Amino acid sequence: MKHFSGIITSWYSQNKRDLPWRNTNDAYLIWLSEIILQQTRVDQGMAYYLKFAGAFPTVKHLAKADNDKVMKLWQGLGYYSRARNLHATAKIVCTDFNGVFPSEYNDILSLKGIGEYTASAIASFAFNKPHAVVDGNVYRVLSRVFGVESAIDSTTGKKEFSKLANELLDKKNPAAHNQAIMEFGALQCKPVNPDCSVCPMNSHCYAFAKKRVNVLPVKEKKIKVRNRYFNYVVLKSEDSTVINKRIDKDIWTNLYDFPLIETNAEVNESDFLVSKEWKKLIGKNKHIVRSVSAPYKHILSHQKIYARFWEIDLSADLKKIAPDSSIIIKQKDIHKYAVPRLIENYLNSEKGKKVKG
Ligand code: SF4
C-alpha cells in the first residue's frame, strides 16, 4: 500500500498523547521509558518513569546508584529482571561507552536487556536511524491491515513481520513513522473490538473487509502456567522480624521476602506444623501460631502463586533461628526494603486490620 505511512503519521499528528519521553531525544530517557513500558501500560508506567528520571537524571546517576534503591523504586512494577538489567546496563554504558549512550543499532543491541524492538526504538526515536520497530501493537496493525496470518510468535512469522515493517518504514522520517504505528495500535487498532468505522485505514484494511478483526493477529503457542504454593513464615519476636534477600535464579531476584516454605499443594495447619521444613526452621523453640492468612492468589505471566502467611510469635532470640541468608529487622522498617507486590499486598492488609482494630 502506497500511503500507509502517510495515513498513520497524519492520524498520529492529530491523536497522539503528550507523553514526557516523546519530548526528548535523550537516548537514556528513551531507553528508560522503553524498559518501563515493556509489559506495562502507559498509565501505570508514567509514575515510575517520572520517579526514575527524577532520581537518576542521567545514565551516570543510575550507574552509581545502590541496587537496593533501584529495586525499591521499581517495587510494584513486576518483571524485576528489567530493573536488574537496567542497572547493569547503565554501568556498562559508563565503563564501555564513556557514559554516553551508544547511537549505533548494533552497539545498542549488544546491551543487556535490550532486544531488537528496544534497539530499533532507541535508534529511531533518539537518533532518527531507519530501523522499524515491531512490538505487539505493530504486529496487530500489520497483521490486520495486510492480512498476515502467520503466527506472531513463530520464527517465520517474526521474520515476515519484520521484513514488512522495514519495507513500509518511511526512511526519511523513521522516528515519527515508528511512533505513529505504535500509537495507532495502542489507541485506534486496539486488541479487542476496535472502532473500525472511524478508522482512517478502513478502506485499505484486510481484516475489516474480511471480518477477521477479532481473529488477527494469530498466536501459535499457549502459555503454560505453573501453580506454586508458598507458605511465608512471618517470625515475630518483640518488635523484630526476619526477612530474606532472594538471590536464587527464580522470580523476584534481589527483592526481599519472609522465610519461605514452598509445598507441592496447599497444606493444612496440622500437616504443615509437623513437616520437615517447618521443624528445620523453628526447631524446638517455643512459639505460638498467631494467625494463618487466607490464601493470597498472585498471578504472574507463567505462574499462579497461592500464598499463605503464617504469623508466628517467638520467645526465642531471632538470631538463633533466622536462616543464614536472612536478616533481622525492626517490623516497622520493612517498608524500606524492596518487596514483591504479593508481600506488599499482605503488609497493606495487615496495616488495614490494625487501623480498623
Ligand atoms: S479498520 Fe479496524 S482492524 Fe483495520 S486498521 Fe482500522 S481499526 Fe484496525
Tab-separated table of C-alpha atoms and ligand atoms in Angstrom:
chain	number	residue	atom	x	y	z
A	1	MET	CA	0.000	0.000	0.000
A	2	LYS	CA	1.439	3.346	-1.095
A	3	HIS	CA	0.048	5.636	1.540
A	4	PHE	CA	0.392	3.546	4.681
A	5	SER	CA	2.993	5.775	6.335
A	6	GLY	CA	1.180	8.963	5.266
A	7	ILE	CA	-2.136	7.776	6.746
A	8	ILE	CA	-0.739	6.733	10.103
A	9	THR	CA	1.553	9.767	10.549
A	10	SER	CA	-1.275	12.147	9.746
A	11	TRP	CA	-3.546	10.253	12.189
A	12	TYR	CA	-0.699	10.449	14.749
A	13	SER	CA	-0.274	14.204	14.451
A	14	GLN	CA	-3.933	14.635	15.380
A	15	ASN	CA	-4.320	11.915	18.014
A	16	LYS	CA	-1.008	11.373	19.801
A	17	ARG	CA	-0.802	11.536	23.573
A	18	ASP	CA	1.528	14.049	25.152
A	19	LEU	CA	3.986	11.751	26.917
A	20	PRO	CA	7.173	13.052	28.587
A	21	TRP	CA	9.525	10.620	26.809
A	22	ARG	CA	8.247	11.889	23.456
A	23	ASN	CA	9.503	15.397	24.203
A	24	THR	CA	13.128	14.385	24.313
A	25	ASN	CA	15.747	12.811	22.103
A	26	ASP	CA	17.908	11.859	25.063
A	27	ALA	CA	18.647	8.171	24.375
A	28	TYR	CA	18.989	7.400	28.091
A	29	LEU	CA	15.499	8.720	28.905
A	30	ILE	CA	14.021	6.979	25.856
A	31	TRP	CA	15.659	3.706	26.906
A	32	LEU	CA	14.330	4.169	30.452
A	33	SER	CA	10.784	4.697	29.156
A	34	GLU	CA	11.004	1.720	26.796
A	35	ILE	CA	12.155	-0.654	29.539
A	36	ILE	CA	9.436	0.571	31.898
A	37	LEU	CA	6.778	0.261	29.194
A	38	GLN	CA	7.650	-3.355	28.345
A	39	GLN	CA	4.779	-5.366	29.853
A	40	THR	CA	3.361	-2.220	31.461
A	41	ARG	CA	0.530	0.122	30.471
A	42	VAL	CA	1.353	3.788	29.898
A	43	ASP	CA	-0.871	4.983	32.772
A	44	GLN	CA	0.902	2.684	35.239
A	45	GLY	CA	4.383	3.242	33.801
A	46	MET	CA	4.194	7.049	33.834
A	47	ALA	CA	4.665	7.440	37.616
A	48	TYR	CA	7.636	5.052	37.528
A	49	TYR	CA	9.233	6.892	34.615
A	50	LEU	CA	8.918	10.223	36.446
A	51	LYS	CA	10.332	8.701	39.654
A	52	PHE	CA	13.321	7.170	37.860
A	53	ALA	CA	14.039	10.193	35.660
A	54	GLY	CA	13.853	12.383	38.788
A	55	ALA	CA	16.092	10.162	40.940
A	56	PHE	CA	18.562	9.346	38.148
A	57	PRO	CA	18.530	12.167	35.562
A	58	THR	CA	21.476	10.694	33.629
A	59	VAL	CA	22.852	7.242	32.951
A	60	LYS	CA	25.781	8.081	35.253
A	61	HIS	CA	23.428	8.737	38.184
A	62	LEU	CA	21.756	5.383	37.586
A	63	ALA	CA	25.082	3.547	37.281
A	64	LYS	CA	26.256	4.924	40.627
A	65	ALA	CA	23.009	4.105	42.467
A	66	ASP	CA	22.721	1.464	45.152
A	67	ASN	CA	20.977	-1.664	43.784
A	68	ASP	CA	18.540	-1.783	46.709
A	69	LYS	CA	17.454	1.772	45.851
A	70	VAL	CA	16.856	0.832	42.201
A	71	MET	CA	14.822	-2.234	43.217
A	72	LYS	CA	12.841	-0.216	45.783
A	73	LEU	CA	11.896	2.390	43.148
A	74	TRP	CA	10.818	-0.447	40.823
A	75	GLN	CA	8.687	-2.103	43.520
A	76	GLY	CA	5.183	-2.928	42.284
A	77	LEU	CA	6.011	-2.795	38.579
A	78	GLY	CA	6.784	-6.519	38.227
A	79	TYR	CA	9.181	-8.296	35.826
A	80	TYR	CA	12.062	-7.340	38.088
A	81	SER	CA	14.766	-8.575	35.700
A	82	ARG	CA	14.079	-5.324	33.861
A	83	ALA	CA	15.313	-3.310	36.854
A	84	ARG	CA	18.362	-5.515	37.331
A	85	ASN	CA	19.271	-5.259	33.635
A	86	LEU	CA	18.635	-1.513	33.635
A	87	HIS	CA	21.114	-1.052	36.453
A	88	ALA	CA	23.711	-3.423	34.942
A	89	THR	CA	23.414	-1.753	31.531
A	90	ALA	CA	23.837	1.743	32.991
A	91	LYS	CA	27.154	0.563	34.457
A	92	ILE	CA	28.224	-0.902	31.096
A	93	VAL	CA	27.365	2.356	29.294
A	94	CYS	CA	29.636	4.152	31.776
A	95	THR	CA	32.545	1.721	31.532
A	96	ASP	CA	32.427	0.723	27.841
A	97	PHE	CA	30.891	3.823	26.221
A	98	ASN	CA	32.281	6.606	28.423
A	99	GLY	CA	28.889	7.349	29.923
A	100	VAL	CA	27.385	8.255	26.531
A	101	PHE	CA	24.506	6.086	25.334
A	102	PRO	CA	25.584	4.427	22.040
A	103	SER	CA	23.902	5.589	18.841
A	104	GLU	CA	24.679	2.611	16.555
A	105	TYR	CA	21.970	-0.054	16.353
A	106	ASN	CA	24.397	-2.971	16.881
A	107	ASP	CA	26.015	-1.314	19.902
A	108	ILE	CA	22.590	-0.648	21.413
A	109	LEU	CA	21.517	-4.235	20.717
A	110	SER	CA	24.656	-5.570	22.457
A	111	LEU	CA	23.497	-4.123	25.791
A	112	LYS	CA	21.911	-6.337	28.439
A	113	GLY	CA	18.112	-6.376	28.456
A	114	ILE	CA	17.835	-4.752	25.022
A	115	GLY	CA	16.300	-6.813	22.231
A	116	GLU	CA	15.634	-5.926	18.601
A	117	TYR	CA	12.473	-3.976	19.358
A	118	THR	CA	14.065	-1.751	22.015
A	119	ALA	CA	17.243	-1.242	19.952
A	120	SER	CA	15.111	-0.086	16.983
A	121	ALA	CA	13.052	2.191	19.219
A	122	ILE	CA	16.130	3.896	20.689
A	123	ALA	CA	17.975	4.106	17.335
A	124	SER	CA	14.968	5.673	15.613
A	125	PHE	CA	13.439	7.844	18.379
A	126	ALA	CA	16.741	9.253	19.668
A	127	PHE	CA	18.907	9.221	16.535
A	128	ASN	CA	16.345	9.058	13.690
A	129	LYS	CA	18.022	5.921	12.285
A	130	PRO	CA	15.988	3.815	9.823
A	131	HIS	CA	15.125	0.749	11.917
A	132	ALA	CA	11.474	-0.336	12.036
A	133	VAL	CA	10.029	-1.182	15.461
A	134	VAL	CA	7.966	-4.345	15.758
A	135	ASP	CA	6.151	-4.643	19.083
A	136	GLY	CA	2.736	-6.091	19.987
A	137	ASN	CA	0.953	-3.029	18.616
A	138	VAL	CA	2.822	-3.208	15.325
A	139	TYR	CA	2.147	-6.947	14.910
A	140	ARG	CA	-1.550	-6.283	15.379
A	141	VAL	CA	-1.750	-3.370	12.936
A	142	LEU	CA	0.275	-5.120	10.220
A	143	SER	CA	-1.486	-8.468	10.523
A	144	ARG	CA	-4.892	-6.818	10.272
A	145	VAL	CA	-4.198	-4.216	7.594
A	146	PHE	CA	-2.174	-6.543	5.349
A	147	GLY	CA	-3.870	-9.825	6.236
A	148	VAL	CA	-0.730	-11.549	7.512
A	149	GLU	CA	-1.950	-14.814	9.014
A	150	SER	CA	1.472	-16.130	10.136
A	151	ALA	CA	1.786	-16.638	13.886
A	152	ILE	CA	3.450	-13.647	15.550
A	153	ASP	CA	5.285	-15.927	18.000
A	154	SER	CA	6.777	-18.210	15.322
A	155	THR	CA	10.266	-17.702	13.870
A	156	THR	CA	8.988	-17.411	10.309
A	157	GLY	CA	6.177	-15.099	11.391
A	158	LYS	CA	8.595	-12.796	13.198
A	159	LYS	CA	10.833	-12.594	10.110
A	160	GLU	CA	7.877	-11.900	7.849
A	161	PHE	CA	6.544	-9.091	10.058
A	162	SER	CA	9.987	-7.554	10.470
A	163	LYS	CA	10.542	-7.552	6.688
A	164	LEU	CA	7.160	-5.952	6.042
A	165	ALA	CA	7.678	-3.339	8.787
A	166	ASN	CA	11.043	-2.357	7.291
A	167	GLU	CA	9.598	-2.142	3.764
A	168	LEU	CA	6.839	0.163	4.999
A	169	LEU	CA	9.156	2.362	7.091
A	170	ASP	CA	9.420	5.967	5.974
A	171	LYS	CA	13.224	6.066	5.850
A	172	LYS	CA	13.271	9.866	5.786
A	173	ASN	CA	11.264	10.085	8.961
A	174	PRO	CA	11.678	6.848	10.921
A	175	ALA	CA	11.083	8.365	14.386
A	176	ALA	CA	7.637	9.759	13.527
A	177	HIS	CA	6.685	6.688	11.468
A	178	ASN	CA	7.581	4.254	14.274
A	179	GLN	CA	5.881	6.294	16.975
A	180	ALA	CA	2.809	6.685	14.762
A	181	ILE	CA	2.315	2.969	14.087
A	182	MET	CA	2.767	2.071	17.767
A	183	GLU	CA	0.344	4.765	18.899
A	184	PHE	CA	-2.114	3.750	16.177
A	185	GLY	CA	-2.059	0.190	17.542
A	186	ALA	CA	-2.413	1.368	21.131
A	187	LEU	CA	-5.279	3.822	20.601
A	188	GLN	CA	-7.085	3.006	17.338
A	189	CYS	CA	-6.418	-0.585	16.281
A	190	LYS	CA	-6.944	-1.948	19.815
A	191	PRO	CA	-6.716	-5.652	20.662
A	192	VAL	CA	-10.454	-6.145	21.207
A	193	ASN	CA	-13.342	-4.533	19.299
A	194	PRO	CA	-11.569	-1.540	17.727
A	195	ASP	CA	-13.906	1.094	16.307
A	196	CYS	CA	-13.203	0.412	12.616
A	197	SER	CA	-15.977	2.764	11.482
A	198	VAL	CA	-13.856	5.813	12.372
A	199	CYS	CA	-10.510	4.342	11.295
A	200	PRO	CA	-8.670	6.212	8.510
A	201	MET	CA	-7.250	2.859	7.357
A	202	ASN	CA	-10.593	1.081	6.960
A	203	SER	CA	-10.826	1.296	3.179
A	204	HIS	CA	-7.392	-0.410	2.904
A	205	CYS	CA	-7.765	-2.905	5.746
A	206	TYR	CA	-7.866	-6.654	5.002
A	207	ALA	CA	-9.259	-7.660	8.411
A	208	PHE	CA	-12.066	-5.097	8.235
A	209	ALA	CA	-13.064	-6.165	4.723
A	210	LYS	CA	-12.881	-9.898	5.522
A	211	LYS	CA	-14.393	-9.660	9.020
A	212	ARG	CA	-11.229	-11.030	10.635
A	213	VAL	CA	-10.556	-8.178	13.045
A	214	ASN	CA	-11.055	-10.265	16.179
A	215	VAL	CA	-9.104	-13.232	14.741
A	216	LEU	CA	-5.894	-11.403	13.797
A	217	PRO	CA	-3.117	-11.457	14.858
A	218	VAL	CA	-2.648	-15.224	15.208
A	219	LYS	CA	-0.608	-16.784	18.017
A	220	GLU	CA	0.822	-20.275	17.938
A	221	LYS	CA	1.666	-21.190	21.490
A	222	LYS	CA	-0.433	-21.151	24.581
A	223	ILE	CA	1.489	-20.104	27.669
A	224	LYS	CA	1.852	-22.945	30.169
A	225	VAL	CA	1.003	-21.744	33.643
A	226	ARG	CA	2.558	-23.410	36.678
A	227	ASN	CA	0.814	-23.413	40.073
A	228	ARG	CA	3.008	-22.783	43.123
A	229	TYR	CA	2.145	-22.889	46.824
A	230	PHE	CA	4.061	-20.526	49.086
A	231	ASN	CA	3.967	-20.567	52.867
A	232	TYR	CA	5.551	-17.442	54.249
A	233	VAL	CA	6.618	-17.712	57.859
A	234	VAL	CA	6.369	-14.281	59.434
A	235	LEU	CA	8.521	-14.637	62.538
A	236	LYS	CA	7.938	-12.058	65.235
A	237	SER	CA	9.844	-11.547	68.434
A	238	GLU	CA	9.115	-8.317	70.309
A	239	ASP	CA	9.376	-5.633	67.613
A	240	SER	CA	11.607	-7.577	65.218
A	241	THR	CA	11.065	-9.863	62.256
A	242	VAL	CA	13.147	-11.803	59.735
A	243	ILE	CA	13.418	-11.129	56.018
A	244	ASN	CA	15.397	-12.783	53.292
A	245	LYS	CA	17.015	-11.395	50.132
A	246	ARG	CA	16.078	-13.608	47.186
A	247	ILE	CA	19.312	-14.441	45.433
A	248	ASP	CA	18.396	-17.637	43.584
A	249	LYS	CA	17.513	-17.790	39.892
A	250	ASP	CA	13.790	-17.694	40.416
A	251	ILE	CA	11.173	-14.973	40.371
A	252	TRP	CA	11.874	-11.733	42.265
A	253	THR	CA	15.683	-11.958	42.421
A	254	ASN	CA	17.160	-9.205	44.648
A	255	LEU	CA	13.815	-8.469	46.308
A	256	TYR	CA	13.106	-9.246	49.951
A	257	ASP	CA	10.530	-11.632	51.380
A	258	PHE	CA	9.864	-13.633	54.554
A	259	PRO	CA	11.303	-17.112	55.179
A	260	LEU	CA	9.547	-19.300	52.655
A	261	ILE	CA	8.480	-22.909	52.678
A	262	GLU	CA	7.198	-23.976	49.272
A	263	THR	CA	4.946	-27.017	49.086
A	264	ASN	CA	3.550	-29.042	46.190
A	265	ALA	CA	-0.036	-28.257	47.122
A	266	GLU	CA	-1.971	-26.264	49.677
A	267	VAL	CA	-1.286	-27.641	53.159
A	268	ASN	CA	-3.429	-27.610	56.276
A	269	GLU	CA	-2.115	-26.458	59.628
A	270	SER	CA	-1.699	-29.877	61.235
A	271	ASP	CA	0.362	-31.243	58.323
A	272	PHE	CA	2.389	-28.067	57.925
A	273	LEU	CA	3.401	-27.869	61.596
A	274	VAL	CA	4.909	-31.351	61.537
A	275	SER	CA	6.658	-31.027	58.191
A	276	LYS	CA	10.435	-31.440	57.881
A	277	GLU	CA	10.873	-27.871	56.583
A	278	TRP	CA	8.891	-26.388	59.452
A	279	LYS	CA	10.894	-28.318	62.040
A	280	LYS	CA	14.118	-27.250	60.363
A	281	LEU	CA	13.107	-23.603	60.610
A	282	ILE	CA	11.536	-23.481	64.071
A	283	GLY	CA	13.416	-26.314	65.787
A	284	LYS	CA	12.454	-26.747	69.411
A	285	ASN	CA	11.888	-23.057	70.022
A	286	LYS	CA	8.740	-22.060	71.867
A	287	HIS	CA	6.260	-20.424	69.599
A	288	ILE	CA	2.616	-19.541	69.117
A	289	VAL	CA	0.910	-19.640	65.736
A	290	ARG	CA	-0.695	-16.200	65.973
A	291	SER	CA	-2.617	-16.403	62.697
A	292	VAL	CA	-2.745	-18.063	59.306
A	293	SER	CA	-3.926	-15.909	56.441
A	294	ALA	CA	-6.432	-16.921	53.818
A	295	PRO	CA	-4.618	-17.770	50.545
A	296	TYR	CA	-3.454	-14.799	48.501
A	297	LYS	CA	-3.632	-15.532	44.789
A	298	HIS	CA	-0.932	-13.805	42.779
A	299	ILE	CA	-0.768	-14.185	39.017
A	300	LEU	CA	2.431	-13.823	37.005
A	301	SER	CA	2.791	-14.445	33.277
A	302	HIS	CA	3.839	-18.109	33.688
A	303	GLN	CA	2.962	-18.840	37.295
A	304	LYS	CA	-0.003	-18.736	39.615
A	305	ILE	CA	1.065	-18.383	43.218
A	306	TYR	CA	-1.139	-19.292	46.151
A	307	ALA	CA	0.430	-17.868	49.297
A	308	ARG	CA	-0.404	-18.145	52.952
A	309	PHE	CA	1.243	-16.082	55.660
A	310	TRP	CA	1.874	-17.915	58.928
A	311	GLU	CA	2.378	-15.353	61.662
A	312	ILE	CA	4.470	-16.818	64.456
A	313	ASP	CA	5.258	-15.289	67.855
A	314	LEU	CA	8.540	-16.486	69.252
A	315	SER	CA	10.037	-16.021	72.655
A	316	ALA	CA	13.459	-17.117	71.372
A	317	ASP	CA	16.133	-14.768	70.141
A	318	LEU	CA	15.580	-14.381	66.379
A	319	LYS	CA	19.339	-14.613	65.798
A	320	LYS	CA	19.242	-18.254	66.842
A	321	ILE	CA	16.516	-19.159	64.427
A	322	ALA	CA	16.979	-16.901	61.398
A	323	PRO	CA	18.271	-18.810	58.342
A	324	ASP	CA	21.852	-17.862	57.375
A	325	SER	CA	20.802	-15.957	54.286
A	326	SER	CA	18.302	-13.760	56.161
A	327	ILE	CA	18.447	-10.527	58.114
A	328	ILE	CA	16.679	-9.377	61.258
A	329	ILE	CA	14.962	-6.027	61.060
A	330	LYS	CA	12.537	-3.932	63.062
A	331	GLN	CA	8.995	-4.733	61.894
A	332	LYS	CA	8.312	-1.050	61.282
A	333	ASP	CA	11.300	-0.804	58.896
A	334	ILE	CA	10.058	-3.331	56.352
A	335	HIS	CA	8.806	-0.552	54.066
A	336	LYS	CA	12.448	0.440	53.469
A	337	TYR	CA	13.051	-2.812	51.584
A	338	ALA	CA	12.000	-3.671	48.024
A	339	VAL	CA	9.419	-6.434	48.287
A	340	PRO	CA	7.291	-8.223	45.640
A	341	ARG	CA	3.739	-6.977	45.127
A	342	LEU	CA	2.418	-10.103	46.883
A	343	ILE	CA	4.243	-9.193	50.118
A	344	GLU	CA	3.188	-5.567	49.730
A	345	ASN	CA	-0.457	-6.673	49.480
A	346	TYR	CA	-0.101	-8.737	52.639
A	347	LEU	CA	1.562	-5.860	54.537
A	348	ASN	CA	-1.129	-3.435	53.397
A	349	SER	CA	-3.907	-5.732	54.513
A	350	GLU	CA	-2.193	-6.163	57.894
A	351	LYS	CA	-1.922	-2.366	58.198
A	352	GLY	CA	-5.628	-2.120	57.313
A	353	LYS	CA	-6.518	-4.575	60.092
A	354	LYS	CA	-4.522	-2.564	62.645
A	355	VAL	CA	-6.187	0.689	61.611
A	356	LYS	CA	-9.645	-0.916	61.885
A	357	GLY	CA	-8.717	-2.665	65.151
B	1	SF4	S1	-10.047	-0.849	10.158
B	1	SF4	FE1	-10.145	-1.734	12.176
B	1	SF4	S2	-8.810	-3.512	12.086
B	1	SF4	FE2	-8.346	-2.251	10.312
B	1	SF4	S3	-6.666	-0.951	10.975
B	1	SF4	FE3	-8.515	0.167	11.372
B	1	SF4	S4	-9.037	-0.304	13.483
B	1	SF4	FE4	-7.538	-1.829	12.805
